[in-house]
Amino acid sequence: MLAGIAAELRGALGILAKRDVQLPARYLSGEPCAGGAIGAGGAIGAVHRPAALGDDCAAIPDGDGYLLLAAEGIWPTFLEGDPRFAGYSAVMVNVSDVYAMGGRPIAVVDVVWGTSAGALEPVWEGMVAASRAYGVPIVGGHTSARSPYNALAVAIAGRARRLITSFAARPGDVLVAAIDLRGRMHAEHPFWNASTGTDPARLRGDLEVLPALAEAGLCDAGKDISMGGVAGTLLMLLETSGVGAVLDVAAVPRPGDVRDPSLARWLLAFPSYGFLLSVRPDAAGAVLAAFARRGIASAAVGAVDGSRRLTLEAAGERQTLWDLSAEPLTGFAGEGAR
């Protein structure tokens, strides 16, 4: 079973697409680029630390905290097939990025291109619905209804007092996965929707768990579960922190109808509320309890080690999914990976 899961995960587009990030990683790293150009990482990194390039948001020191900036583009097939939910998701995923870093969102701006005003109506309906649900205003952007194609991207600003970053996972940490299972799978895409139709006060309260954990000093490392699912998100977290991990695939919180034959699909799903945290062992109990108080399914799903490999585990069997020392994924790596 485990070998089949590993093979399916290795070939998944949601994970392989993360390799596209190697292009900006090269240009921003300070390494030589095409034509002999040198990346801009030196100048940017000096402003960006202690969070670094490759995190869910850029974290810029600002007063007694950090200004957070992030942006997300929407997959064209998703936009064409379900424009209203695509608009909703464009806001939702940006909000998640901010909370994933221990912050709270301030406002979003959008870039929307459409073939007609009619094509843009459902996109705007979705964006406004998410803006209201999460209490994050849309304050500007760019809209064109005279494009030969439809396209959507949204950017967000937020603030954090203390950060949760992708660069702070340490060997010996407990991996905690937290996923809101009070939802349903999208009919066509691997999106677990626990957001639309949910009480907005509950949505906001559930997300407040993340900055509360950061500000209490209970967690400083993690990511939100993105298009690569639990597996792809964990790979990115390990790469940027320069570490490895063992993931118990059977321990990942999942809906009751997900059984072994569909487990790989669930490990690749993109939940509307899903976070993967790397937690010091003495804080793991408090972190799990914080999610439980909100009715969020959470569990210890593995342990961080120094191997720089992601190893899958189930029923006493182990299978290496990815060796980051031999094959980078995004190309963004912390000091421990060098």
Coordinates of C-alpha atoms in Angstrom, one line a residue:
M1 CA 0.0 0.0 0.0
L2 CA 2.7 2.5 1.0
A3 CA 4.7 2.1 -2.1
G4 CA 1.7 2.8 -4.2
I5 CA 0.9 5.9 -2.2
A6 CA 4.5 7.2 -2.5
A7 CA 4.4 6.6 -6.3
E8 CA 1.2 8.5 -6.7
L9 CA 2.4 11.4 -4.6
R10 CA 5.7 11.7 -6.5
G11 CA 3.9 12.0 -9.7
A12 CA 1.2 14.4 -8.5
L13 CA 1.0 17.8 -10.4
G14 CA 0.3 19.6 -7.1
I15 CA 3.7 18.6 -5.9
L16 CA 5.7 18.7 -9.2
A17 CA 4.3 22.2 -9.9
K18 CA 6.3 23.5 -6.9
R19 CA 9.4 23.0 -9.0
D20 CA 8.3 26.0 -11.0
V21 CA 9.3 28.1 -8.0
Q22 CA 13.0 27.2 -8.7
L23 CA 13.0 30.0 -11.3
P24 CA 12.3 32.8 -8.9
A25 CA 14.4 31.1 -6.3
R26 CA 17.4 31.3 -8.6
Y27 CA 16.7 34.9 -9.5
L28 CA 16.2 36.0 -5.9
S29 CA 19.0 33.9 -4.3
G30 CA 22.0 36.0 -5.3
E31 CA 23.2 33.1 -7.5
P32 CA 24.1 33.6 -11.2
C33 CA 21.0 33.5 -13.5
A34 CA 20.5 33.3 -17.3
G35 CA 22.7 35.8 -19.2
G36 CA 25.0 36.1 -16.2
A37 CA 22.6 38.2 -14.1
I38 CA 22.9 38.0 -10.3
G39 CA 19.8 37.3 -8.2
A40 CA 18.4 40.0 -5.9
G41 CA 18.4 37.9 -2.8
G42 CA 21.1 39.9 -1.0
A43 CA 19.2 43.2 -1.0
I44 CA 15.8 41.6 -0.4
G45 CA 16.9 39.2 2.3
A46 CA 18.4 42.0 4.3
V47 CA 15.0 43.5 4.7
H48 CA 13.1 40.3 4.8
R49 CA 14.7 38.5 7.8
P50 CA 14.1 36.8 10.2
A51 CA 11.5 35.2 7.8
A52 CA 13.1 34.5 4.5
L53 CA 12.3 34.1 0.8
G54 CA 10.2 31.1 0.3
D55 CA 7.8 31.6 3.2
D56 CA 4.0 31.9 2.9
C57 CA 4.3 35.6 3.1
A58 CA 7.1 38.2 3.0
A59 CA 7.7 39.3 6.5
I60 CA 9.1 42.8 6.8
P61 CA 10.1 44.1 10.3
D62 CA 7.8 47.0 11.1
G63 CA 7.8 48.6 14.6
D64 CA 7.1 46.0 17.2
G65 CA 6.0 43.4 14.7
Y66 CA 6.0 42.5 11.0
L67 CA 4.2 43.7 7.9
L68 CA 3.1 40.6 5.9
L69 CA 2.7 40.6 2.1
A70 CA 1.5 37.7 0.0
A71 CA -0.2 37.0 -3.4
E72 CA -1.9 34.1 -5.1
G73 CA -2.8 33.4 -8.7
I74 CA -5.7 31.1 -9.6
W75 CA -5.3 28.0 -11.7
P76 CA -7.0 28.9 -15.1
T77 CA -8.9 25.6 -15.3
F78 CA -10.4 26.3 -11.9
L79 CA -11.3 29.8 -12.9
E80 CA -13.1 28.7 -16.1
G81 CA -14.9 25.8 -14.5
D82 CA -16.1 27.4 -11.2
P83 CA -15.6 31.2 -11.4
R84 CA -17.5 32.1 -8.3
F85 CA -15.7 29.7 -6.1
A86 CA -12.4 30.7 -7.8
G87 CA -13.1 34.3 -6.8
Y88 CA -13.9 33.2 -3.2
S89 CA -10.8 31.0 -3.0
A90 CA -8.5 33.7 -4.2
V91 CA -9.4 35.8 -1.1
M92 CA -9.6 32.7 1.2
V93 CA -6.1 31.3 0.4
N94 CA -4.5 34.7 0.9
V95 CA -6.2 35.0 4.3
S96 CA -4.9 31.6 5.1
D97 CA -1.3 32.5 4.2
V98 CA -1.4 35.5 6.6
Y99 CA -2.8 33.4 9.5
A100 CA -0.3 30.6 8.7
M101 CA 2.5 33.0 9.6
G102 CA 0.9 34.0 12.9
G103 CA -0.6 37.2 11.5
R104 CA -3.9 38.8 11.0
P105 CA -5.0 40.2 7.6
I106 CA -5.5 43.9 6.9
A107 CA -6.8 44.2 3.3
V108 CA -6.6 42.6 -0.2
V109 CA -6.2 44.0 -3.7
D110 CA -7.0 42.1 -6.9
V111 CA -6.1 41.8 -10.5
V112 CA -9.0 40.5 -12.7
W113 CA -8.9 40.1 -16.4
G114 CA -12.0 38.9 -18.3
T115 CA -13.4 38.5 -21.8
S116 CA -16.5 40.5 -20.8
A117 CA -18.2 42.1 -17.9
G118 CA -20.5 39.1 -17.7
A119 CA -17.5 36.7 -17.4
L120 CA -16.3 38.8 -14.4
E121 CA -19.6 38.9 -12.5
P122 CA -19.3 35.5 -10.7
V123 CA -15.7 36.1 -10.0
W124 CA -16.5 39.4 -8.2
E125 CA -19.5 37.7 -6.4
G126 CA -17.1 35.2 -5.0
M127 CA -14.4 37.6 -4.0
V128 CA -16.9 39.9 -2.2
A129 CA -18.5 36.9 -0.4
A130 CA -15.1 35.8 0.9
S131 CA -14.2 39.4 1.9
R132 CA -17.4 39.6 4.0
A133 CA -17.0 36.1 5.5
Y134 CA -13.4 36.7 6.6
G135 CA -13.9 40.4 7.5
V136 CA -11.1 41.5 5.1
P137 CA -11.9 44.4 2.8
I138 CA -11.0 44.6 -0.9
V139 CA -9.4 48.0 -1.1
G140 CA -8.3 48.3 -4.7
G141 CA -6.6 46.6 -7.7
H142 CA -7.1 46.3 -11.4
T143 CA -10.0 45.1 -13.5
S144 CA -10.3 44.7 -17.3
A145 CA -13.2 43.2 -19.2
R146 CA -11.5 43.5 -22.5
S147 CA -9.1 40.6 -22.3
P148 CA -8.8 37.7 -24.7
Y149 CA -8.7 35.4 -21.7
N150 CA -9.9 35.2 -18.0
A151 CA -7.3 35.5 -15.3
L152 CA -7.3 36.3 -11.5
A153 CA -4.7 37.1 -8.9
V154 CA -5.2 38.5 -5.4
A155 CA -2.6 40.0 -3.0
I156 CA -2.9 40.6 0.7
A157 CA -1.4 42.7 3.5
G158 CA -1.4 41.7 7.1
R159 CA 0.5 42.2 10.4
A160 CA 2.0 39.8 12.9
R161 CA 3.4 40.3 16.4
R162 CA 5.3 37.0 16.4
L163 CA 6.0 34.8 13.4
I164 CA 5.3 31.3 12.4
T165 CA 7.8 30.6 9.6
S166 CA 8.8 27.8 7.3
F167 CA 12.5 28.2 8.4
A168 CA 12.2 27.2 12.1
A169 CA 11.4 23.4 12.1
R170 CA 14.0 21.5 14.2
P171 CA 15.0 17.9 14.5
G172 CA 13.0 16.4 17.4
D173 CA 9.9 18.6 16.7
V174 CA 6.4 17.0 16.6
L175 CA 4.5 17.4 13.4
V176 CA 0.9 18.5 14.0
A177 CA -1.7 18.6 11.2
A178 CA -4.9 20.5 11.8
I179 CA -7.7 20.3 9.3
D180 CA -11.4 21.4 9.5
L181 CA -13.2 18.2 8.5
R182 CA -16.6 19.9 8.6
G183 CA -16.8 20.3 4.9
R184 CA -17.0 18.4 1.6
M185 CA -14.8 17.8 -1.5
H186 CA -15.2 19.9 -4.6
A187 CA -17.0 18.0 -7.4
E188 CA -14.1 18.4 -9.9
H189 CA -11.0 19.6 -8.1
P190 CA -9.1 18.3 -5.0
F191 CA -10.4 21.1 -2.8
W192 CA -11.9 20.3 0.6
N193 CA -14.4 23.1 1.2
A194 CA -15.1 23.8 4.9
S195 CA -15.6 27.6 4.3
T196 CA -18.6 28.5 2.1
G197 CA -21.8 28.3 4.0
T198 CA -20.1 28.3 7.4
D199 CA -20.8 31.0 10.0
P200 CA -18.3 33.8 9.4
A201 CA -17.8 34.2 13.2
R202 CA -16.7 30.6 13.4
L203 CA -14.3 31.0 10.4
R204 CA -12.6 33.9 12.0
G205 CA -12.4 32.4 15.4
D206 CA -10.9 29.2 14.0
L207 CA -8.2 31.1 12.3
E208 CA -7.4 33.1 15.4
V209 CA -5.8 29.9 16.8
L210 CA -2.7 30.5 14.7
P211 CA -1.7 34.0 15.9
A212 CA -2.7 33.0 19.5
L213 CA -0.2 30.0 19.3
A214 CA 2.5 32.3 18.0
E215 CA 2.0 35.0 20.5
A216 CA 1.9 32.5 23.4
G217 CA 5.3 31.1 22.3
L218 CA 3.8 27.6 21.5
C219 CA 4.7 27.5 17.9
D220 CA 7.1 29.3 15.6
A221 CA 7.3 26.9 12.6
G222 CA 4.7 25.8 10.0
K223 CA 2.8 26.4 6.8
D224 CA -0.8 26.3 5.6
I225 CA -1.6 23.2 3.6
S226 CA -1.6 24.3 0.0
M227 CA -2.1 22.8 -3.5
G228 CA 0.5 20.2 -2.8
G229 CA -1.6 18.9 0.1
V230 CA -0.1 17.6 3.3
A231 CA 2.7 15.8 1.5
G232 CA 3.7 18.8 -0.7
T233 CA 3.4 21.3 2.1
L234 CA 5.6 19.2 4.4
L235 CA 8.2 18.9 1.6
M236 CA 8.4 22.7 1.3
L237 CA 8.6 23.1 5.1
L238 CA 11.4 20.6 5.3
E239 CA 13.3 22.1 2.4
T240 CA 13.3 25.6 3.8
S241 CA 14.2 24.4 7.3
G242 CA 17.0 22.1 6.0
V243 CA 15.6 19.1 7.8
G244 CA 13.8 15.8 7.2
A245 CA 10.8 14.0 8.7
V246 CA 8.8 10.8 9.0
L247 CA 5.1 11.2 8.2
D248 CA 2.6 8.7 9.6
V249 CA 0.1 8.9 6.7
A250 CA -2.6 7.0 8.6
A251 CA -2.5 9.6 11.4
V252 CA -3.4 12.6 9.2
P253 CA -6.9 13.8 10.1
R254 CA -9.3 12.8 7.4
P255 CA -13.0 12.5 6.7
G256 CA -14.6 9.2 7.8
D257 CA -15.2 8.0 4.2
V258 CA -11.5 8.3 3.1
R259 CA -10.0 4.8 3.2
D260 CA -6.7 3.4 2.1
P261 CA -7.4 3.3 -1.7
S262 CA -8.1 7.1 -1.7
L263 CA -5.6 8.1 1.0
A264 CA -3.1 9.4 -1.5
R265 CA -5.8 11.7 -3.0
W266 CA -6.5 13.0 0.5
L267 CA -2.8 13.7 1.2
L268 CA -2.8 15.8 -2.0
A269 CA -6.1 17.7 -1.2
F270 CA -6.1 21.4 -0.5
P271 CA -8.3 22.1 2.5
S272 CA -9.9 25.5 3.0
Y273 CA -8.7 25.3 6.6
G274 CA -5.5 23.2 7.0
F275 CA -2.2 23.8 8.7
L276 CA 0.9 21.8 9.3
L277 CA 3.0 22.9 12.3
S278 CA 6.4 21.8 13.6
V279 CA 6.1 22.0 17.4
R280 CA 8.6 21.5 20.2
P281 CA 7.6 18.3 22.1
D282 CA 6.7 20.1 25.4
A283 CA 4.2 22.4 23.5
A284 CA 2.5 19.7 21.4
G285 CA -0.2 19.0 23.9
A286 CA -1.2 22.6 24.3
V287 CA -1.2 23.1 20.5
L288 CA -3.5 20.1 20.0
A289 CA -5.8 21.3 22.8
A290 CA -6.1 24.8 21.2
F291 CA -7.5 23.2 17.9
A292 CA -9.7 20.8 19.8
R293 CA -11.4 23.7 21.6
R294 CA -12.5 25.0 18.2
G295 CA -13.7 21.6 17.0
I296 CA -10.8 21.4 14.5
A297 CA -9.5 17.9 13.9
S298 CA -5.8 17.8 14.8
A299 CA -3.2 15.1 15.5
A300 CA 0.5 14.4 15.9
V301 CA 1.4 13.0 12.5
G302 CA 5.1 12.5 12.6
A303 CA 8.5 13.8 13.8
V304 CA 11.2 16.0 12.3
D305 CA 14.7 14.7 12.0
G306 CA 18.0 15.8 10.4
S307 CA 17.9 13.5 7.3
R308 CA 16.6 16.0 4.7
R309 CA 14.4 13.2 3.5
L310 CA 10.6 12.9 3.7
T311 CA 9.8 9.3 4.7
L312 CA 6.3 7.9 4.7
E313 CA 5.3 5.5 7.5
A314 CA 2.2 3.2 7.9
A315 CA 1.7 0.0 9.8
G316 CA 5.4 -0.5 10.5
E317 CA 6.3 0.0 6.8
R318 CA 8.5 2.9 5.6
Q319 CA 9.0 4.4 2.2
T320 CA 11.1 7.4 1.1
L321 CA 9.0 9.9 -0.8
W322 CA 11.7 12.5 -1.5
D323 CA 15.4 13.1 -0.8
L324 CA 15.8 16.9 -0.7
S325 CA 19.6 16.6 -0.5
A326 CA 19.6 15.0 -4.0
E327 CA 16.6 16.7 -5.6
P328 CA 15.4 20.1 -4.5
L329 CA 11.8 21.0 -4.8
T330 CA 11.3 24.8 -4.8
G331 CA 15.0 25.8 -4.5
F332 CA 14.4 27.9 -1.4
A333 CA 16.4 26.6 1.5
G334 CA 17.5 27.8 4.9
E335 CA 21.0 27.8 6.4
G336 CA 20.6 24.2 7.6
A337 CA 20.3 23.0 4.0
R338 CA 23.5 24.5 2.8

